[in-house]
Tab-separated table of C-alpha atoms in Angstrom:
chain	number	residue	atom	x	y	z
A	169	MET	CA	139.220	-17.621	-12.928
A	170	MET	CA	137.515	-15.331	-15.417
A	171	PRO	CA	134.818	-14.043	-13.074
A	172	ASN	CA	137.406	-13.067	-10.456
A	173	MET	CA	139.543	-11.302	-13.031
A	174	ASN	CA	136.518	-9.305	-14.226
A	175	LYS	CA	135.642	-8.373	-10.668
A	176	ASN	CA	139.139	-7.075	-9.898
A	177	HIS	CA	139.144	-5.161	-13.131
A	178	ASP	CA	135.845	-3.479	-12.215
A	179	GLN	CA	137.189	-2.529	-8.774
A	180	LYS	CA	140.248	-0.936	-10.360
A	181	ILE	CA	138.061	1.062	-12.684
A	182	GLU	CA	135.869	2.273	-9.797
A	183	THR	CA	138.942	3.265	-7.728
A	184	SER	CA	140.409	5.120	-10.668
A	185	SER	CA	137.092	6.874	-11.248
A	186	GLU	CA	136.842	7.964	-7.595
A	187	SER	CA	140.387	9.352	-7.658
A	188	ALA	CA	139.624	11.328	-10.797
A	189	THR	CA	136.455	12.719	-9.170
A	190	GLU	CA	138.353	13.763	-6.035
A	191	SER	CA	141.021	15.438	-8.158
A	192	ARG	CA	138.377	17.380	-10.066
A	193	LEU	CA	136.666	18.414	-6.816
A	194	LEU	CA	139.945	19.600	-5.302
A	195	LEU	CA	140.644	21.601	-8.442
A	196	VAL	CA	137.183	23.204	-8.290
A	197	ILE	CA	137.650	24.024	-4.593
A	198	GLU	CA	141.020	25.636	-5.288
A	199	LYS	CA	139.480	27.719	-8.061
A	200	LEU	CA	136.616	28.779	-5.764
A	201	GLU	CA	139.016	29.739	-2.962
A	202	PHE	CA	141.085	31.775	-5.411
A	203	LYS	CA	137.940	33.466	-6.751
A	204	MET	CA	136.737	34.257	-3.185
A	205	SER	CA	140.127	35.752	-2.364
A	206	GLU	CA	139.891	37.959	-5.450
A	207	GLN	CA	136.351	39.053	-4.538
A	208	THR	CA	137.334	39.846	-0.954
A	209	GLU	CA	140.220	42.004	-2.152
A	210	LEU	CA	137.948	43.723	-4.675
A	211	LEU	CA	135.319	44.475	-2.021
A	212	SER	CA	137.981	45.904	0.267
A	213	LYS	CA	139.218	48.247	-2.476
A	214	GLN	CA	135.653	49.276	-3.358
A	215	SER	CA	134.874	50.001	0.299
A	216	ILE	CA	137.898	52.314	0.518
A	217	GLU	CA	136.923	54.074	-2.738
A	218	ILE	CA	133.311	54.500	-1.590
A	219	GLY	CA	134.513	56.033	1.683
A	220	GLN	CA	136.760	58.448	-0.220
A	221	LEU	CA	133.893	59.421	-2.548
A	222	LYS	CA	131.575	60.023	0.441
A	223	ASP	CA	134.217	62.257	2.049
A	224	GLU	CA	134.548	64.185	-1.211
A	225	ILE	CA	130.757	64.619	-1.475
A	226	ARG	CA	130.623	65.913	2.117
A	227	ARG	CA	133.466	68.323	1.359
A	228	LEU	CA	131.736	69.657	-1.772
A	229	LYS	CA	128.469	70.098	0.158
A	230	GLY	CA	130.284	71.928	2.927
A	231	LEU	CA	129.348	69.342	5.548
A	232	LYS	CA	131.442	68.244	8.486
A	233	GLU	CA	134.078	65.633	7.849
A	234	LYS	CA	133.514	62.152	9.175
A	235	PRO	CA	135.148	62.014	12.619
A	236	ARG	CA	138.360	60.005	12.724
A	237	LEU	CA	138.175	57.911	15.854
A	238	THR	CA	141.406	56.630	17.302
A	239	ALA	CA	141.793	53.641	19.539
A	240	SER	CA	141.490	54.317	23.237
A	241	LYS	CA	144.856	54.432	24.966
A	242	LEU	CA	144.730	53.569	28.617
A	243	PRO	CA	147.170	55.425	30.853
A	244	LYS	CA	150.298	53.503	31.659
A	245	ASP	CA	150.531	52.059	35.136
A	246	ASN	CA	153.625	53.658	36.637
A	247	ASP	CA	153.606	51.142	39.455
A	248	LYS	CA	153.368	48.092	37.190
A	249	ASN	CA	156.927	46.984	37.919
A	250	ASP	CA	156.831	47.701	41.639
A	251	GLY	CA	158.355	44.767	43.445
A	252	ALA	CA	159.489	43.044	40.253
A	253	SER	CA	163.169	43.359	41.122
A	254	GLY	CA	162.960	41.779	44.528
A	255	GLY	CA	161.557	42.314	47.998
A	256	ASN	CA	164.075	44.913	49.142
A	257	LYS	CA	163.208	47.381	46.382
A	258	SER	CA	159.461	47.036	47.013
A	259	SER	CA	159.957	47.480	50.748
A	260	SER	CA	161.987	50.623	50.125
A	261	LYS	CA	159.272	52.138	47.934
A	262	ASN	CA	156.537	51.352	50.452
A	263	SER	CA	158.627	52.919	53.179
A	264	ASN	CA	158.985	56.122	51.146
A	265	LYS	CA	155.220	56.269	50.561
A	266	THR	CA	154.207	55.726	54.181
A	267	SER	CA	156.734	58.256	55.434
A	268	GLN	CA	154.648	60.980	53.754
A	269	LEU	CA	151.488	60.025	55.639
A	270	THR	CA	150.180	61.839	58.696
A	271	VAL	CA	149.870	59.318	61.537
A	272	ASN	CA	146.634	59.778	63.499
A	273	GLU	CA	147.153	57.041	66.066
A	274	VAL	CA	150.106	54.990	67.393
A	275	LYS	CA	149.491	51.563	68.896
A	276	ILE	CA	152.298	49.662	70.645
A	277	ILE	CA	152.067	45.881	70.370
A	278	SER	CA	154.045	43.890	72.904
A	279	ALA	CA	155.840	40.728	71.861
A	280	GLU	CA	154.873	37.463	73.502
A	281	ASP	CA	156.980	34.741	75.115
A	282	ILE	CA	160.137	36.864	75.509
A	283	PRO	CA	162.985	35.176	77.496
A	284	THR	CA	164.175	36.993	80.628
A	285	ASP	CA	167.715	37.427	79.255
A	286	ALA	CA	166.562	39.161	75.998
A	287	ARG	CA	167.465	42.798	75.278
A	288	LYS	CA	164.946	45.249	73.849
A	289	LYS	CA	165.957	46.631	70.416
A	290	GLY	CA	163.349	49.336	69.920
A	291	TYR	CA	160.423	48.970	67.478
A	292	GLN	CA	159.711	47.950	63.905
A	293	ASP	CA	157.119	50.270	62.400
A	294	PHE	CA	154.294	48.949	60.239
A	295	VAL	CA	151.908	51.587	58.852
A	296	VAL	CA	148.299	50.698	57.973
A	297	GLN	CA	145.925	53.037	56.133
A	298	ASP	CA	142.224	52.732	56.853
A	299	LEU	CA	139.050	54.751	56.409
A	300	LEU	CA	136.882	55.838	59.339
A	301	ILE	CA	133.231	56.407	58.407
A	302	LYS	CA	130.771	56.792	61.241
A	303	PRO	CA	128.188	59.263	62.519
A	304	TRP	CA	129.632	62.081	64.587
A	305	VAL	CA	127.130	64.019	66.688
A	306	THR	CA	128.133	67.283	68.330
A	307	LYS	CA	126.030	69.099	70.898
A	308	TYR	CA	126.791	72.825	70.996
A	309	ARG	CA	125.961	74.388	74.372
A	310	LEU	CA	125.514	78.068	73.651
A	311	GLU	CA	126.070	80.315	76.642
A	312	ARG	CA	123.193	82.615	77.523
A	313	TRP	CA	123.678	85.823	79.495
A	314	GLN	CA	121.116	88.186	80.877
A	315	LEU	CA	122.277	91.755	80.535
A	316	ALA	CA	121.567	94.575	82.961
A	317	ASP	CA	118.663	95.808	80.823
A	318	GLY	CA	117.030	92.372	81.090
A	319	SER	CA	117.791	91.267	77.516
A	320	ILE	CA	119.343	87.863	76.778
A	321	LYS	CA	122.525	87.447	74.760
A	322	THR	CA	123.308	83.987	73.360
A	323	ALA	CA	126.597	82.763	71.930
A	324	LYS	CA	126.687	82.224	68.157
A	325	LEU	CA	127.232	78.934	66.339
A	326	PRO	CA	130.414	78.538	64.246
A	327	ASN	CA	130.332	79.811	60.668
A	328	GLY	CA	128.394	77.547	58.310
A	329	LEU	CA	126.174	76.043	61.007
A	330	SER	CA	123.688	78.815	61.610
A	331	GLY	CA	120.240	77.163	61.683
A	332	LYS	CA	121.591	73.877	60.298
A	333	HIS	CA	121.484	70.535	62.060
A	334	TYR	CA	123.836	68.857	59.578
A	335	GLY	CA	127.537	69.674	59.615
A	336	VAL	CA	129.673	70.999	56.768
A	337	THR	CA	131.467	67.670	56.256
A	338	LEU	CA	128.211	65.707	56.013
A	339	SER	CA	126.688	68.257	53.608
A	340	SER	CA	129.829	68.179	51.457
A	341	TYR	CA	129.742	64.389	51.394
A	342	ILE	CA	126.087	64.386	50.282
A	343	LEU	CA	126.763	66.902	47.489
A	344	HIS	CA	129.859	64.997	46.341
A	345	GLN	CA	128.048	61.657	46.239
A	346	TYR	CA	125.077	63.067	44.321
A	347	TYR	CA	126.689	65.444	41.823
A	348	HIS	CA	130.183	64.000	41.385
A	349	GLN	CA	129.687	60.270	41.961
A	350	CYS	CA	126.175	60.230	40.382
A	351	VAL	CA	124.567	58.404	43.311
A	352	THR	CA	120.789	58.713	42.993
A	353	GLN	CA	118.844	60.359	45.794
A	354	PRO	CA	117.039	57.139	46.890
A	355	LEU	CA	120.342	55.224	47.070
A	356	LEU	CA	122.022	58.110	48.882
A	357	TYR	CA	119.173	58.214	51.414
A	358	GLU	CA	119.507	54.454	51.971
A	359	GLN	CA	123.286	54.775	52.382
A	360	LEU	CA	122.924	57.498	55.033
A	361	GLN	CA	120.369	55.427	56.914
A	362	GLU	CA	122.752	52.449	56.967
A	363	LEU	CA	125.520	54.705	58.298
A	364	GLY	CA	123.266	55.753	61.166
A	365	ILE	CA	122.502	59.311	60.011
A	366	LYS	CA	119.026	60.378	61.080
A	367	ILE	CA	117.741	62.395	58.137
A	368	SER	CA	114.436	62.589	56.278
A	369	LYS	CA	113.994	62.504	52.513
A	370	GLY	CA	112.819	66.108	52.586
A	371	GLN	CA	115.910	67.234	54.503
A	372	LEU	CA	118.144	65.364	52.046
A	373	SER	CA	116.419	67.066	49.116
A	374	HIS	CA	116.844	70.433	50.860
A	375	ILE	CA	120.620	69.903	51.201
A	376	LEU	CA	120.846	68.947	47.513
A	377	THR	CA	118.784	71.777	46.046
A	378	LYS	CA	118.373	74.733	48.430
A	379	ASN	CA	120.671	77.639	49.336
A	380	LYS	CA	123.042	77.091	46.415
A	381	ASP	CA	123.377	80.761	45.466
A	382	LYS	CA	127.158	80.637	45.880
A	383	PHE	CA	127.421	77.831	43.354
A	384	HIS	CA	125.151	79.649	40.892
A	385	GLN	CA	127.218	82.798	41.282
A	386	GLU	CA	130.409	80.838	40.714
A	387	LYS	CA	128.906	79.398	37.526
A	388	ALA	CA	127.911	82.893	36.348
A	389	ASN	CA	131.420	84.169	37.056
A	390	ILE	CA	132.891	81.415	34.885
A	391	LEU	CA	130.911	82.633	31.859
A	392	SER	CA	131.565	86.307	32.570
A	393	SER	CA	135.322	85.830	33.016
A	394	GLY	CA	135.563	83.480	30.055
A	395	LEU	CA	133.816	85.862	27.658
A	396	THR	CA	135.894	88.791	28.878
A	397	GLN	CA	139.188	87.032	28.124
A	398	ALA	CA	138.240	85.005	25.034
A	399	SER	CA	139.275	85.947	21.514
A	400	TYR	CA	136.946	83.201	20.297
A	401	ILE	CA	134.349	80.847	21.753
A	402	GLN	CA	133.035	77.504	20.574
A	403	VAL	CA	129.294	76.999	20.987
A	404	ASP	CA	126.915	74.098	20.466
A	405	ASP	CA	123.630	72.778	21.804
A	406	THR	CA	122.036	69.366	22.074
A	407	GLY	CA	118.524	68.186	22.833
A	408	ALA	CA	117.235	65.732	25.428
A	409	ARG	CA	113.896	64.860	27.005
A	410	HIS	CA	113.328	65.304	30.715
A	411	GLN	CA	110.106	64.309	32.485
A	412	GLY	CA	108.340	64.082	29.126
A	413	GLN	CA	109.424	67.566	28.007
A	414	ASN	CA	111.937	68.566	25.347
A	415	GLY	CA	114.955	70.439	26.664
A	416	TYR	CA	118.309	71.656	25.380
A	417	CYS	CA	121.787	72.033	26.806
A	418	THR	CA	123.964	74.838	25.404
A	419	HIS	CA	127.754	74.776	25.705
A	420	VAL	CA	129.955	77.876	25.561
A	421	GLY	CA	133.722	77.640	25.959
A	422	ASN	CA	137.184	77.192	24.506
A	423	GLU	CA	140.435	75.628	25.716
A	424	SER	CA	140.350	77.857	28.829
A	425	PHE	CA	136.810	77.381	30.159
A	426	ALA	CA	133.597	75.408	29.702
A	427	TRP	CA	130.102	76.585	30.640
A	428	PHE	CA	126.750	74.816	30.247
A	429	SER	CA	123.134	75.908	30.534
A	430	SER	CA	119.874	73.948	30.306
A	431	THR	CA	116.991	75.750	28.564
A	432	LYS	CA	113.622	74.953	26.979
A	433	ASN	CA	114.613	76.005	23.449
A	434	LYS	CA	117.663	76.610	21.280
A	435	SER	CA	116.635	79.746	19.409
A	436	ARG	CA	118.831	82.742	18.657
A	437	ILE	CA	116.967	84.645	21.381
A	438	ASN	CA	118.007	81.930	23.852
A	439	PHE	CA	121.667	82.266	22.805
A	440	LEU	CA	121.566	86.069	23.041
A	441	GLU	CA	120.030	85.830	26.524
A	442	ILE	CA	122.973	83.587	27.499
A	443	LEU	CA	125.454	86.199	26.232
A	444	ARG	CA	123.494	88.914	28.077
A	445	GLN	CA	124.171	86.865	31.263
A	446	ASP	CA	122.391	88.089	34.432
A	447	ASN	CA	121.240	91.368	32.906
A	448	LYS	CA	117.509	91.415	32.110
A	449	GLU	CA	117.431	94.694	30.166
A	450	TYR	CA	116.621	95.450	26.535
A	451	TYR	CA	118.374	98.320	24.800
A	452	LEU	CA	118.118	99.800	21.317
A	453	ASN	CA	121.094	101.474	19.636
A	454	GLN	CA	122.448	101.922	16.100
A	455	THR	CA	123.605	98.301	15.959
A	456	SER	CA	120.083	97.218	16.912
A	457	PHE	CA	118.487	99.189	14.085
A	458	ALA	CA	121.090	97.937	11.604
A	459	TYR	CA	120.173	94.408	12.664
A	460	MET	CA	116.466	95.127	12.100
A	461	LYS	CA	117.190	96.380	8.568
A	462	LYS	CA	119.373	93.371	7.793
A	463	TYR	CA	116.551	90.992	8.704
A	464	LYS	CA	113.967	93.123	6.861
A	465	LEU	CA	111.791	94.372	9.709
A	466	PRO	CA	109.273	96.776	8.081
A	467	LEU	CA	110.518	100.359	8.016
A	468	ASP	CA	107.393	101.728	9.730
A	469	MET	CA	108.042	99.427	12.727
A	470	ILE	CA	111.697	100.480	12.845
A	471	ASP	CA	110.585	104.129	12.906
A	472	LYS	CA	108.172	103.409	15.771
A	473	LEU	CA	110.953	101.766	17.795
A	474	ARG	CA	113.392	104.648	17.233
A	475	LYS	CA	111.714	106.754	19.921
A	476	TYR	CA	112.903	104.152	22.458
A	477	SER	CA	116.512	104.394	21.281
A	478	GLY	CA	118.851	104.823	24.244
A	479	ASN	CA	116.159	103.960	26.794
A	480	HIS	CA	116.717	101.280	29.428
A	481	ILE	CA	113.891	98.761	29.203
A	482	PRO	CA	114.280	96.837	32.472
A	483	ASN	CA	112.611	93.492	31.766
A	484	ILE	CA	110.719	91.332	29.302
A	485	GLU	CA	107.285	92.280	30.641
A	486	ILE	CA	107.752	95.981	29.844
A	487	TRP	CA	109.403	95.100	26.510
A	488	GLN	CA	106.398	93.013	25.470
A	489	LYS	CA	104.026	95.820	26.474
A	490	ILE	CA	105.989	98.247	24.264
A	491	LEU	CA	105.793	95.895	21.285
A	492	LYS	CA	102.059	95.428	21.831
A	493	ARG	CA	101.530	99.207	22.138
A	494	LEU	CA	103.391	99.693	18.832
A	495	LYS	CA	101.234	96.960	17.249
A	496	ILE	CA	104.228	94.722	16.572
A	497	THR	CA	102.356	91.441	16.941
A	498	SER	CA	103.617	89.133	14.182
A	499	PRO	CA	105.826	86.329	15.628
A	500	ASN	CA	108.572	87.047	13.072
A	501	HIS	CA	108.520	90.791	13.793
A	502	ILE	CA	108.537	90.197	17.571
A	503	GLN	CA	111.487	87.827	17.188
A	504	THR	CA	113.563	90.254	15.092
A	505	SER	CA	112.809	93.204	17.399
A	506	THR	CA	113.634	91.187	20.507
A	507	GLU	CA	116.922	89.931	19.044
A	508	ALA	CA	117.849	93.531	18.210
A	509	GLY	CA	117.034	94.671	21.757
A	510	LEU	CA	119.176	91.880	23.216
A	511	ILE	CA	122.123	92.708	20.936
A	512	GLY	CA	121.952	96.356	22.013
A	513	CYS	CA	121.987	95.370	25.696
A	514	ILE	CA	124.916	92.975	25.214
A	515	LEU	CA	127.077	95.591	23.518
A	516	LYS	CA	126.081	98.425	25.874
A	517	ASN	CA	127.062	96.453	28.981
A	518	ASN	CA	130.187	94.930	27.401
A	519	SER	CA	128.782	91.467	28.192
A	520	PHE	CA	130.385	90.263	24.969
A	521	SER	CA	132.937	91.848	22.654
A	522	ARG	CA	131.870	92.276	19.030
A	523	ASN	CA	135.468	91.282	18.121
A	524	THR	CA	135.116	87.837	19.704
A	525	VAL	CA	134.668	85.143	17.055
A	526	ILE	CA	131.814	82.660	17.549
A	527	VAL	CA	132.756	79.217	16.214
A	528	SER	CA	129.939	76.731	15.581
A	529	ASP	CA	128.391	74.442	13.010
A	530	ASP	CA	125.903	75.837	10.496
A	531	ALA	CA	123.173	76.237	13.131
A	532	GLY	CA	121.512	79.601	12.466
A	533	GLN	CA	120.968	80.532	16.109
A	534	PHE	CA	124.717	81.143	16.531
A	535	ASN	CA	125.195	83.209	13.369
A	536	ILE	CA	125.648	86.637	14.953
A	537	PHE	CA	128.522	89.113	15.388
A	538	GLN	CA	131.672	87.506	13.918
A	539	HIS	CA	130.637	83.955	13.118
A	540	ALA	CA	132.883	81.162	11.845
């Protein structure tokens, strides 16, 4: 009996020891979890404090504040509950929508297996919208008349078709797909081929890039009208590489208009040429000479340029010849003189009002006239 009693006693001791070990482990785990919770809370507080300190440092340095990004809010679907209240309500709404459509074709469908004693009760309308995309080729036969003097007079094509073998609708579609829908030229060419349009890659490129003077003029008018009406403008530029070359896009606008231009640099001369718009002149006046003094152009060079005060200098080629003749050859001196000539032209032609405030970041190329 004694050996068995000792064995049971040992088992009880081992069980008790295991329970004590588990209890200690649970206690340690609870302490660790509590400590981790404290550390997580501390890190969260420190992260907030660090962010506040960074914002304060940026404010003291006069830098831009960190942008506060809000969550994107998708527009609400006004038709989300259509049909939720039963079939009659949905049918009524659909009927109201289709009643506003212009019907291009009416097809009458006869019922089948009608008994001889049935009475006709009119029609039930069912409107279907579809899209018709197919090539449409028109041959214009222009009348030709021989006049009494032997000359030939031929009828004229409709407006917009003179010398063109692709109609206005097709050209508009190509421009819309390329510029608005961002369809690449190879994909657009493939799409037109699949639709049955006989067009070469060169002709497609011609439609996309040639004879766009009206669009360029419209773009120029946007800037001209915007600057005329604006009490302030916001300006900025950004760089990008194109075909292995550095380029820059400059934005000018406010809440009323937006205008963009792609250029090879983002200097102050570039910005002044944008404000000068389509004018290519250089002009020196009192404001020009005050600008030269402000940016410390040597007085002897200013005196040499004074004899051209009030003269219209028609283009950059003649302007560069004048600077060379006056021995103004240093890049810094050429830059200051050119900026002064551009400012004079801008103010003379009222291309930009000196009272208009220019709002930008601390980029130096925009720091002219009234800058904020």
